[in-house]
Amino acid sequence: MTQLHPKATMTTGCSVERALNLIDGKWKIVILHKLLKGTLRFNELRRQIPAVTQRMLTNQLRELEADGLIIRTVYPEVPPRVEYSLSARGRSLEPVIMALKAWGDRNLSSPEVEAA
Amino acid sequence: MTQLHPKATMTTGCSVERALNLIDGKWKIVILHKLLKGTLRFNELRRQIPAVTQRMLTNQLRELEADGLIIRTVYPEVPPRVEYSLSARGRSLEPVIMALKAWGDRNLSSPEVEAA
DNA sequence: CGGTATCCACGCGGATACTG
DNA sequence: CAGTATCCGCGTGGATACCG
């Protein structure tokens, strides 16, 4: 045991702060976003998020699992196969993720700024 | 120069990742959430977010300002007065923040609810 | 009041090597 | 394929003191 992800859940502050505790970490939202489209294997996730390292991906996946946002399924096959999918709780974050994506598409795709 | 907040903006990954770069940091979303209700002074923000330290609050506010999400107004008065408010861009994040808050309220069963 | 400046600890996170 | 293990730099962020 490397004793990573020593957080899982926290109980401080308002609902916004507490919600953030579940989705902070550099890659959680991105991972959840990818999984919205369907179940993915470990290396499929890696390929879809090139900037993440293996270590970090594992770490974030473990935290997401510990928080009940994703489901990790191991198939005891000869070439190991592990699939990650959203739990009901994780899927309930879809409005948040899509709102964030919509905002990103609108505010970051266009180089123009400050449309007051 | 303390050389803090050396990020401001990044341009990597998909729109979700890039959007996250603007709102990562432990307190940004919380700050934006508080400012949704109206302009606040520095110490008013501190009081509304007890867990944040002065240093971090300053840091996060500077980054938010650099990213054009909030507006910092200094009133040259004898007891200094600095007010923070959302920019148009920052206010456009309201759907994201409210979606997150709604999710937190529903999934974390918060003991208290604040009026939107 | 609204910050800076400085010191310092800790853990995040990258790089690399190894495994069942 | 899907991880662990280990090393380690560096940024994050707390505590404290000071300032205009």
PDB file of C-alpha atoms (C1' of nucleotides) in Angstrom:
ATOM      1  CA  MET A   1       0.000   0.000   0.000  1.00  0.00           C
ATOM      2  CA  THR A   2       1.379   3.306  -1.070  1.00  0.00           C
ATOM      3  CA  GLN A   3      -1.090   5.113   1.111  1.00  0.00           C
ATOM      4  CA  LEU A   4      -2.133   7.568  -1.500  1.00  0.00           C
ATOM      5  CA  HIS A   5      -5.450   9.376  -1.672  1.00  0.00           C
ATOM      6  CA  PRO A   6      -5.872  10.046   2.041  1.00  0.00           C
ATOM      7  CA  LYS A   7      -8.977  12.128   1.609  1.00  0.00           C
ATOM      8  CA  ALA A   8     -11.985  10.465   0.021  1.00  0.00           C
ATOM      9  CA  THR A   9     -14.427  12.682   1.839  1.00  0.00           C
ATOM     10  CA  MET A  10     -14.410  15.774   3.952  1.00  0.00           C
ATOM     11  CA  THR A  11     -17.101  17.499   5.889  1.00  0.00           C
ATOM     12  CA  THR A  12     -16.360  21.160   6.151  1.00  0.00           C
ATOM     13  CA  GLY A  13     -17.812  24.330   4.794  1.00  0.00           C
ATOM     14  CA  CYS A  14     -20.906  24.847   2.706  1.00  0.00           C
ATOM     15  CA  SER A  15     -22.316  22.448   0.177  1.00  0.00           C
ATOM     16  CA  VAL A  16     -20.256  24.029  -2.575  1.00  0.00           C
ATOM     17  CA  GLU A  17     -17.048  23.479  -0.650  1.00  0.00           C
ATOM     18  CA  ARG A  18     -17.968  19.921   0.231  1.00  0.00           C
ATOM     19  CA  ALA A  19     -18.929  19.142  -3.331  1.00  0.00           C
ATOM     20  CA  LEU A  20     -15.572  20.485  -4.445  1.00  0.00           C
ATOM     21  CA  ASN A  21     -13.802  18.123  -2.130  1.00  0.00           C
ATOM     22  CA  LEU A  22     -15.157  15.241  -4.171  1.00  0.00           C
ATOM     23  CA  ILE A  23     -14.132  16.579  -7.526  1.00  0.00           C
ATOM     24  CA  ASP A  24     -10.945  18.443  -6.819  1.00  0.00           C
ATOM     25  CA  GLY A  25      -7.704  16.940  -7.972  1.00  0.00           C
ATOM     26  CA  LYS A  26      -6.346  17.804 -11.340  1.00  0.00           C
ATOM     27  CA  TRP A  27      -8.091  15.137 -13.375  1.00  0.00           C
ATOM     28  CA  LYS A  28     -11.292  14.022 -11.717  1.00  0.00           C
ATOM     29  CA  ILE A  29     -13.685  16.118 -13.730  1.00  0.00           C
ATOM     30  CA  VAL A  30     -11.898  15.255 -16.929  1.00  0.00           C
ATOM     31  CA  ILE A  31     -12.091  11.561 -16.125  1.00  0.00           C
ATOM     32  CA  LEU A  32     -15.764  11.795 -15.274  1.00  0.00           C
ATOM     33  CA  HIS A  33     -16.335  13.706 -18.471  1.00  0.00           C
ATOM     34  CA  LYS A  34     -14.739  10.968 -20.539  1.00  0.00           C
ATOM     35  CA  LEU A  35     -16.732   8.307 -18.727  1.00  0.00           C
ATOM     36  CA  LEU A  36     -19.971  10.111 -19.475  1.00  0.00           C
ATOM     37  CA  LYS A  37     -19.683   8.737 -22.967  1.00  0.00           C
ATOM     38  CA  GLY A  38     -19.403   5.192 -21.706  1.00  0.00           C
ATOM     39  CA  THR A  39     -17.278   2.610 -19.983  1.00  0.00           C
ATOM     40  CA  LEU A  40     -13.549   2.836 -20.599  1.00  0.00           C
ATOM     41  CA  ARG A  41     -10.569   0.669 -19.862  1.00  0.00           C
ATOM     42  CA  PHE A  42      -7.526   1.995 -18.086  1.00  0.00           C
ATOM     43  CA  ASN A  43      -5.402   2.541 -21.150  1.00  0.00           C
ATOM     44  CA  GLU A  44      -8.322   3.942 -23.078  1.00  0.00           C
ATOM     45  CA  LEU A  45      -8.579   6.625 -20.451  1.00  0.00           C
ATOM     46  CA  ARG A  46      -4.863   7.243 -20.685  1.00  0.00           C
ATOM     47  CA  ARG A  47      -5.108   7.754 -24.402  1.00  0.00           C
ATOM     48  CA  GLN A  48      -8.037  10.103 -24.055  1.00  0.00           C
ATOM     49  CA  ILE A  49      -6.191  12.202 -21.493  1.00  0.00           C
ATOM     50  CA  PRO A  50      -2.635  12.311 -22.815  1.00  0.00           C
ATOM     51  CA  ALA A  51      -1.433  14.790 -20.223  1.00  0.00           C
ATOM     52  CA  VAL A  52      -2.131  12.551 -17.275  1.00  0.00           C
ATOM     53  CA  THR A  53       0.533  10.192 -16.000  1.00  0.00           C
ATOM     54  CA  GLN A  54      -0.161   6.602 -15.124  1.00  0.00           C
ATOM     55  CA  ARG A  55       0.417   7.264 -11.483  1.00  0.00           C
ATOM     56  CA  MET A  56      -1.964  10.182 -11.356  1.00  0.00           C
ATOM     57  CA  LEU A  57      -4.609   8.383 -13.355  1.00  0.00           C
ATOM     58  CA  THR A  58      -4.508   5.472 -10.943  1.00  0.00           C
ATOM     59  CA  ASN A  59      -4.589   7.798  -7.995  1.00  0.00           C
ATOM     60  CA  GLN A  60      -7.534   9.821  -9.240  1.00  0.00           C
ATOM     61  CA  LEU A  61      -9.440   6.697 -10.232  1.00  0.00           C
ATOM     62  CA  ARG A  62      -8.949   5.280  -6.750  1.00  0.00           C
ATOM     63  CA  GLU A  63     -10.249   8.439  -5.141  1.00  0.00           C
ATOM     64  CA  LEU A  64     -13.223   8.586  -7.440  1.00  0.00           C
ATOM     65  CA  GLU A  65     -13.962   4.986  -6.603  1.00  0.00           C
ATOM     66  CA  ALA A  66     -13.575   5.626  -2.873  1.00  0.00           C
ATOM     67  CA  ASP A  67     -16.044   8.482  -3.159  1.00  0.00           C
ATOM     68  CA  GLY A  68     -18.505   6.272  -4.974  1.00  0.00           C
ATOM     69  CA  LEU A  69     -18.456   8.246  -8.179  1.00  0.00           C
ATOM     70  CA  ILE A  70     -17.140   5.521 -10.443  1.00  0.00           C
ATOM     71  CA  ILE A  71     -17.258   1.745 -10.519  1.00  0.00           C
ATOM     72  CA  ARG A  72     -14.169  -0.349 -11.123  1.00  0.00           C
ATOM     73  CA  THR A  73     -14.753  -3.751 -12.618  1.00  0.00           C
ATOM     74  CA  VAL A  74     -11.939  -6.271 -12.885  1.00  0.00           C
ATOM     75  CA  TYR A  75     -12.283  -9.115 -15.319  1.00  0.00           C
ATOM     76  CA  PRO A  76     -10.079 -12.033 -14.267  1.00  0.00           C
ATOM     77  CA  GLU A  77      -8.743 -12.695 -17.714  1.00  0.00           C
ATOM     78  CA  VAL A  78      -5.308 -13.546 -18.962  1.00  0.00           C
ATOM     79  CA  PRO A  79      -4.532 -10.116 -20.303  1.00  0.00           C
ATOM     80  CA  PRO A  80      -5.997  -8.245 -17.355  1.00  0.00           C
ATOM     81  CA  ARG A  81      -9.001  -6.137 -18.177  1.00  0.00           C
ATOM     82  CA  VAL A  82     -10.270  -3.385 -15.927  1.00  0.00           C
ATOM     83  CA  GLU A  83     -13.204  -1.250 -16.860  1.00  0.00           C
ATOM     84  CA  TYR A  84     -14.270   2.011 -15.339  1.00  0.00           C
ATOM     85  CA  SER A  85     -17.789   3.327 -15.498  1.00  0.00           C
ATOM     86  CA  LEU A  86     -19.835   5.974 -13.772  1.00  0.00           C
ATOM     87  CA  SER A  87     -21.909   5.076 -10.765  1.00  0.00           C
ATOM     88  CA  ALA A  88     -25.369   6.566 -10.393  1.00  0.00           C
ATOM     89  CA  ARG A  89     -23.839   9.171  -8.143  1.00  0.00           C
ATOM     90  CA  GLY A  90     -21.141   9.927 -10.648  1.00  0.00           C
ATOM     91  CA  ARG A  91     -23.630  10.203 -13.453  1.00  0.00           C
ATOM     92  CA  SER A  92     -25.629  12.665 -11.395  1.00  0.00           C
ATOM     93  CA  LEU A  93     -22.716  15.027 -11.867  1.00  0.00           C
ATOM     94  CA  GLU A  94     -23.475  15.200 -15.562  1.00  0.00           C
ATOM     95  CA  PRO A  95     -25.234  18.606 -15.341  1.00  0.00           C
ATOM     96  CA  VAL A  96     -22.200  20.053 -13.604  1.00  0.00           C
ATOM     97  CA  ILE A  97     -19.757  18.638 -16.114  1.00  0.00           C
ATOM     98  CA  MET A  98     -21.809  19.607 -19.099  1.00  0.00           C
ATOM     99  CA  ALA A  99     -22.302  23.098 -17.728  1.00  0.00           C
ATOM    100  CA  LEU A 100     -18.568  23.386 -17.313  1.00  0.00           C
ATOM    101  CA  LYS A 101     -17.933  22.085 -20.799  1.00  0.00           C
ATOM    102  CA  ALA A 102     -20.506  24.430 -22.268  1.00  0.00           C
ATOM    103  CA  TRP A 103     -18.846  27.304 -20.503  1.00  0.00           C
ATOM    104  CA  GLY A 104     -15.426  26.231 -21.696  1.00  0.00           C
ATOM    105  CA  ASP A 105     -16.612  25.899 -25.253  1.00  0.00           C
ATOM    106  CA  ARG A 106     -18.169  29.321 -25.162  1.00  0.00           C
ATOM    107  CA  ASN A 107     -15.465  31.183 -23.269  1.00  0.00           C
ATOM    108  CA  LEU A 108     -12.260  29.544 -24.340  1.00  0.00           C
ATOM    109  CA  SER A 109     -12.760  28.482 -27.913  1.00  0.00           C
ATOM    110  CA  SER A 110     -13.036  32.068 -29.045  1.00  0.00           C
ATOM    111  CA  PRO A 111      -9.848  33.998 -28.354  1.00  0.00           C
ATOM    112  CA  GLU A 112     -11.910  37.147 -27.897  1.00  0.00           C
ATOM    113  CA  VAL A 113     -12.533  38.317 -24.363  1.00  0.00           C
ATOM    114  CA  GLU A 114     -14.482  40.672 -22.179  1.00  0.00           C
ATOM    115  CA  ALA A 115     -17.762  40.801 -24.025  1.00  0.00           C
ATOM    116  CA  ALA A 116     -19.423  42.936 -21.408  1.00  0.00           C
TER     117      ALA A 116
ATOM    118  CA  MET B   1       7.547  40.421  -6.358  1.00  0.00           C
ATOM    119  CA  THR B   2       6.406  37.325  -4.610  1.00  0.00           C
ATOM    120  CA  GLN B   3       5.951  35.589  -7.912  1.00  0.00           C
ATOM    121  CA  LEU B   4       2.785  33.876  -6.942  1.00  0.00           C
ATOM    122  CA  HIS B   5       0.056  32.692  -9.301  1.00  0.00           C
ATOM    123  CA  PRO B   6       2.280  31.842 -12.280  1.00  0.00           C
ATOM    124  CA  LYS B   7      -0.523  30.393 -14.311  1.00  0.00           C
ATOM    125  CA  ALA B   8      -3.392  32.678 -15.216  1.00  0.00           C
ATOM    126  CA  THR B   9      -4.214  30.762 -18.347  1.00  0.00           C
ATOM    127  CA  MET B  10      -3.226  27.576 -20.026  1.00  0.00           C
ATOM    128  CA  THR B  11      -4.018  26.188 -23.411  1.00  0.00           C
ATOM    129  CA  THR B  12      -3.903  22.440 -23.310  1.00  0.00           C
ATOM    130  CA  GLY B  13      -6.378  19.641 -23.593  1.00  0.00           C
ATOM    131  CA  CYS B  14     -10.078  19.776 -24.327  1.00  0.00           C
ATOM    132  CA  SER B  15     -12.449  22.548 -23.364  1.00  0.00           C
ATOM    133  CA  VAL B  16     -13.222  20.840 -20.088  1.00  0.00           C
ATOM    134  CA  GLU B  17      -9.568  20.723 -19.135  1.00  0.00           C
ATOM    135  CA  ARG B  18      -8.995  24.303 -20.155  1.00  0.00           C
ATOM    136  CA  ALA B  19     -12.034  25.472 -18.257  1.00  0.00           C
ATOM    137  CA  LEU B  20     -10.738  23.666 -15.207  1.00  0.00           C
ATOM    138  CA  ASN B  21      -7.487  25.544 -15.423  1.00  0.00           C
ATOM    139  CA  LEU B  22      -9.377  28.737 -14.728  1.00  0.00           C
ATOM    140  CA  ILE B  23     -11.274  27.470 -11.742  1.00  0.00           C
ATOM    141  CA  ASP B  24      -8.863  25.106 -10.114  1.00  0.00           C
ATOM    142  CA  GLY B  25      -7.206  26.130  -6.922  1.00  0.00           C
ATOM    143  CA  LYS B  26      -8.788  25.298  -3.657  1.00  0.00           C
ATOM    144  CA  TRP B  27     -10.991  28.333  -3.264  1.00  0.00           C
ATOM    145  CA  LYS B  28     -11.864  29.832  -6.616  1.00  0.00           C
ATOM    146  CA  ILE B  29     -15.272  28.295  -7.038  1.00  0.00           C
ATOM    147  CA  VAL B  30     -16.160  29.078  -3.458  1.00  0.00           C
ATOM    148  CA  ILE B  31     -15.119  32.689  -3.916  1.00  0.00           C
ATOM    149  CA  LEU B  32     -17.086  33.000  -7.135  1.00  0.00           C
ATOM    150  CA  HIS B  33     -20.047  31.441  -5.416  1.00  0.00           C
ATOM    151  CA  LYS B  34     -19.970  34.006  -2.644  1.00  0.00           C
ATOM    152  CA  LEU B  35     -19.622  36.823  -5.136  1.00  0.00           C
ATOM    153  CA  LEU B  36     -22.673  35.628  -7.033  1.00  0.00           C
ATOM    154  CA  LYS B  37     -24.718  37.177  -4.273  1.00  0.00           C
ATOM    155  CA  GLY B  38     -23.062  40.528  -4.718  1.00  0.00           C
ATOM    156  CA  THR B  39     -19.956  42.597  -4.255  1.00  0.00           C
ATOM    157  CA  LEU B  40     -17.889  41.847  -1.204  1.00  0.00           C
ATOM    158  CA  ARG B  41     -14.951  43.434   0.517  1.00  0.00           C
ATOM    159  CA  PHE B  42     -11.812  41.530   1.335  1.00  0.00           C
ATOM    160  CA  ASN B  43     -12.601  40.862   4.954  1.00  0.00           C
ATOM    161  CA  GLU B  44     -16.188  40.076   4.169  1.00  0.00           C
ATOM    162  CA  LEU B  45     -14.938  37.286   1.951  1.00  0.00           C
ATOM    163  CA  ARG B  46     -12.645  36.104   4.709  1.00  0.00           C
ATOM    164  CA  ARG B  47     -15.518  35.890   7.113  1.00  0.00           C
ATOM    165  CA  GLN B  48     -17.671  34.009   4.647  1.00  0.00           C
ATOM    166  CA  ILE B  49     -14.937  31.479   4.009  1.00  0.00           C
ATOM    167  CA  PRO B  50     -13.426  30.890   7.423  1.00  0.00           C
ATOM    168  CA  ALA B  51     -11.167  28.068   6.294  1.00  0.00           C
ATOM    169  CA  VAL B  52      -9.203  30.219   3.879  1.00  0.00           C
ATOM    170  CA  THR B  53      -6.103  32.038   5.027  1.00  0.00           C
ATOM    171  CA  GLN B  54      -5.385  35.622   4.138  1.00  0.00           C
ATOM    172  CA  ARG B  55      -2.520  34.619   1.939  1.00  0.00           C
ATOM    173  CA  MET B  56      -4.539  32.116  -0.020  1.00  0.00           C
ATOM    174  CA  LEU B  57      -7.490  34.441  -0.362  1.00  0.00           C
ATOM    175  CA  THR B  58      -5.249  37.121  -1.792  1.00  0.00           C
ATOM    176  CA  ASN B  59      -3.602  34.626  -4.090  1.00  0.00           C
ATOM    177  CA  GLN B  60      -6.840  33.205  -5.412  1.00  0.00           C
ATOM    178  CA  LEU B  61      -8.342  36.646  -5.865  1.00  0.00           C
ATOM    179  CA  ARG B  62      -5.319  37.728  -7.880  1.00  0.00           C
ATOM    180  CA  GLU B  63      -5.587  34.721 -10.133  1.00  0.00           C
ATOM    181  CA  LEU B  64      -9.281  35.214 -10.632  1.00  0.00           C
ATOM    182  CA  GLU B  65      -8.607  38.809 -11.503  1.00  0.00           C
ATOM    183  CA  ALA B  66      -5.821  37.868 -13.903  1.00  0.00           C
ATOM    184  CA  ASP B  67      -8.172  35.470 -15.617  1.00  0.00           C
ATOM    185  CA  GLY B  68     -10.788  38.166 -15.953  1.00  0.00           C
ATOM    186  CA  LEU B  69     -13.340  36.446 -13.776  1.00  0.00           C
ATOM    187  CA  ILE B  70     -13.592  39.069 -11.076  1.00  0.00           C
ATOM    188  CA  ILE B  71     -13.113  42.807 -10.847  1.00  0.00           C
ATOM    189  CA  ARG B  72     -11.080  44.415  -8.104  1.00  0.00           C
ATOM    190  CA  THR B  73     -11.990  47.965  -7.229  1.00  0.00           C
ATOM    191  CA  VAL B  74      -9.842  50.014  -4.897  1.00  0.00           C
ATOM    192  CA  TYR B  75     -11.343  53.044  -3.225  1.00  0.00           C
ATOM    193  CA  PRO B  76      -8.612  55.468  -2.203  1.00  0.00           C
ATOM    194  CA  GLU B  77     -10.041  56.188   1.200  1.00  0.00           C
ATOM    195  CA  VAL B  78      -8.437  56.549   4.566  1.00  0.00           C
ATOM    196  CA  PRO B  79      -9.391  53.162   5.808  1.00  0.00           C
ATOM    197  CA  PRO B  80      -8.625  51.337   2.586  1.00  0.00           C
ATOM    198  CA  ARG B  81     -11.594  49.766   0.903  1.00  0.00           C
ATOM    199  CA  VAL B  82     -11.306  47.113  -1.753  1.00  0.00           C
ATOM    200  CA  GLU B  83     -14.335  45.537  -3.309  1.00  0.00           C
ATOM    201  CA  TYR B  84     -14.514  42.394  -5.363  1.00  0.00           C
ATOM    202  CA  SER B  85     -17.260  41.681  -7.832  1.00  0.00           C
ATOM    203  CA  LEU B  86     -17.886  39.301 -10.666  1.00  0.00           C
ATOM    204  CA  SER B  87     -17.032  40.303 -14.191  1.00  0.00           C
ATOM    205  CA  ALA B  88     -19.365  39.389 -17.006  1.00  0.00           C
ATOM    206  CA  ARG B  89     -17.181  36.429 -17.681  1.00  0.00           C
ATOM    207  CA  GLY B  90     -17.197  35.384 -14.054  1.00  0.00           C
ATOM    208  CA  ARG B  91     -20.949  35.713 -13.856  1.00  0.00           C
ATOM    209  CA  SER B  92     -21.262  33.499 -16.888  1.00  0.00           C
ATOM    210  CA  LEU B  93     -19.989  30.727 -14.659  1.00  0.00           C
ATOM    211  CA  GLU B  94     -23.159  30.937 -12.609  1.00  0.00           C
ATOM    212  CA  PRO B  95     -24.764  27.872 -14.237  1.00  0.00           C
ATOM    213  CA  VAL B  96     -21.695  25.823 -13.427  1.00  0.00           C
ATOM    214  CA  ILE B  97     -21.557  26.976  -9.840  1.00  0.00           C
ATOM    215  CA  MET B  98     -25.248  26.577  -9.254  1.00  0.00           C
ATOM    216  CA  ALA B  99     -25.195  23.130 -10.808  1.00  0.00           C
ATOM    217  CA  LEU B 100     -22.389  22.199  -8.480  1.00  0.00           C
ATOM    218  CA  LYS B 101     -24.195  23.617  -5.494  1.00  0.00           C
ATOM    219  CA  ALA B 102     -27.394  21.828  -6.442  1.00  0.00           C
ATOM    220  CA  TRP B 103     -25.482  18.609  -6.707  1.00  0.00           C
ATOM    221  CA  GLY B 104     -23.814  19.157  -3.378  1.00  0.00           C
ATOM    222  CA  ASP B 105     -27.104  19.908  -1.708  1.00  0.00           C
ATOM    223  CA  ARG B 106     -28.659  16.797  -3.114  1.00  0.00           C
ATOM    224  CA  ASN B 107     -25.790  14.384  -2.686  1.00  0.00           C
ATOM    225  CA  LEU B 108     -24.195  15.538   0.485  1.00  0.00           C
ATOM    226  CA  SER B 109     -27.418  16.230   2.351  1.00  0.00           C
ATOM    227  CA  SER B 110     -26.249  19.523   3.705  1.00  0.00           C
ATOM    228  CA  PRO B 111     -27.776  20.593   6.977  1.00  0.00           C
ATOM    229  CA  GLU B 112     -28.369  24.077   5.719  1.00  0.00           C
ATOM    230  CA  VAL B 113     -29.350  25.612   2.433  1.00  0.00           C
ATOM    231  CA  GLU B 114     -28.715  29.094   1.238  1.00  0.00           C
ATOM    232  CA  ALA B 115     -31.020  31.050  -0.970  1.00  0.00           C
ATOM    233  CA  ALA B 116     -29.860  31.420  -4.537  1.00  0.00           C
TER     234      ALA B 116
ATOM    235  C1'  DC C   1      -8.414  47.599   6.307  1.00  0.00           C
ATOM    236  C1'  DG C   2      -6.166  45.043   3.004  1.00  0.00           C
ATOM    237  C1'  DG C   3      -2.759  43.552   1.999  1.00  0.00           C
ATOM    238  C1'  DT C   4       3.133  41.837   1.462  1.00  0.00           C
ATOM    239  C1'  DA C   5       7.188  39.405   2.893  1.00  0.00           C
ATOM    240  C1'  DT C   6       9.447  35.583   4.617  1.00  0.00           C
ATOM    241  C1'  DC C   7      10.067  31.040   6.354  1.00  0.00           C
ATOM    242  C1'  DC C   8       9.063  26.387   6.012  1.00  0.00           C
ATOM    243  C1'  DA C   9       6.556  21.842   5.872  1.00  0.00           C
ATOM    244  C1'  DC C  10       4.043  18.683   3.317  1.00  0.00           C
ATOM    245  C1'  DG C  11       2.190  16.310  -0.229  1.00  0.00           C
ATOM    246  C1'  DC C  12       1.238  16.675  -5.184  1.00  0.00           C
ATOM    247  C1'  DG C  13       2.762  14.953  -9.007  1.00  0.00           C
ATOM    248  C1'  DG C  14       6.494  13.750 -12.636  1.00  0.00           C
ATOM    249  C1'  DA C  15      10.026  10.208 -14.066  1.00  0.00           C
ATOM    250  C1'  DT C  16      11.524   5.801 -13.898  1.00  0.00           C
ATOM    251  C1'  DA C  17      11.709   0.937 -12.944  1.00  0.00           C
ATOM    252  C1'  DC C  18       9.440  -3.218 -11.863  1.00  0.00           C
ATOM    253  C1'  DT C  19       5.332  -6.791 -11.552  1.00  0.00           C
ATOM    254  C1'  DG C  20       1.315 -10.310 -11.944  1.00  0.00           C
TER     255       DG C  20
ATOM    256  C1'  DC D   1      -2.731  -4.740 -19.695  1.00  0.00           C
ATOM    257  C1'  DA D   2      -3.034  -2.478 -15.544  1.00  0.00           C
ATOM    258  C1'  DG D   3      -1.085  -1.434 -12.403  1.00  0.00           C
ATOM    259  C1'  DT D   4       2.928  -0.702  -7.825  1.00  0.00           C
ATOM    260  C1'  DA D   5       7.162   0.994  -5.829  1.00  0.00           C
ATOM    261  C1'  DT D   6      10.527   4.389  -5.118  1.00  0.00           C
ATOM    262  C1'  DC D   7      12.893   8.628  -5.571  1.00  0.00           C
ATOM    263  C1'  DC D   8      12.571  13.417  -5.418  1.00  0.00           C
ATOM    264  C1'  DG D   9      11.743  18.389  -7.046  1.00  0.00           C
ATOM    265  C1'  DC D  10       8.756  21.968  -6.618  1.00  0.00           C
ATOM    266  C1'  DG D  11       4.628  24.304  -5.858  1.00  0.00           C
ATOM    267  C1'  DT D  12       0.886  24.845  -2.441  1.00  0.00           C
ATOM    268  C1'  DG D  13      -0.386  26.577   1.327  1.00  0.00           C
ATOM    269  C1'  DG D  14      -0.044  27.456   6.604  1.00  0.00           C
ATOM    270  C1'  DA D  15       1.989  30.620  10.277  1.00  0.00           C
ATOM    271  C1'  DT D  16       3.841  34.694  11.474  1.00  0.00           C
ATOM    272  C1'  DA D  17       5.410  39.369  11.155  1.00  0.00           C
ATOM    273  C1'  DC D  18       5.168  43.718   9.124  1.00  0.00           C
ATOM    274  C1'  DC D  19       3.316  47.734   6.197  1.00  0.00           C
ATOM    275  C1'  DG D  20       0.648  51.897   3.753  1.00  0.00           C
TER     276       DG D  20
END
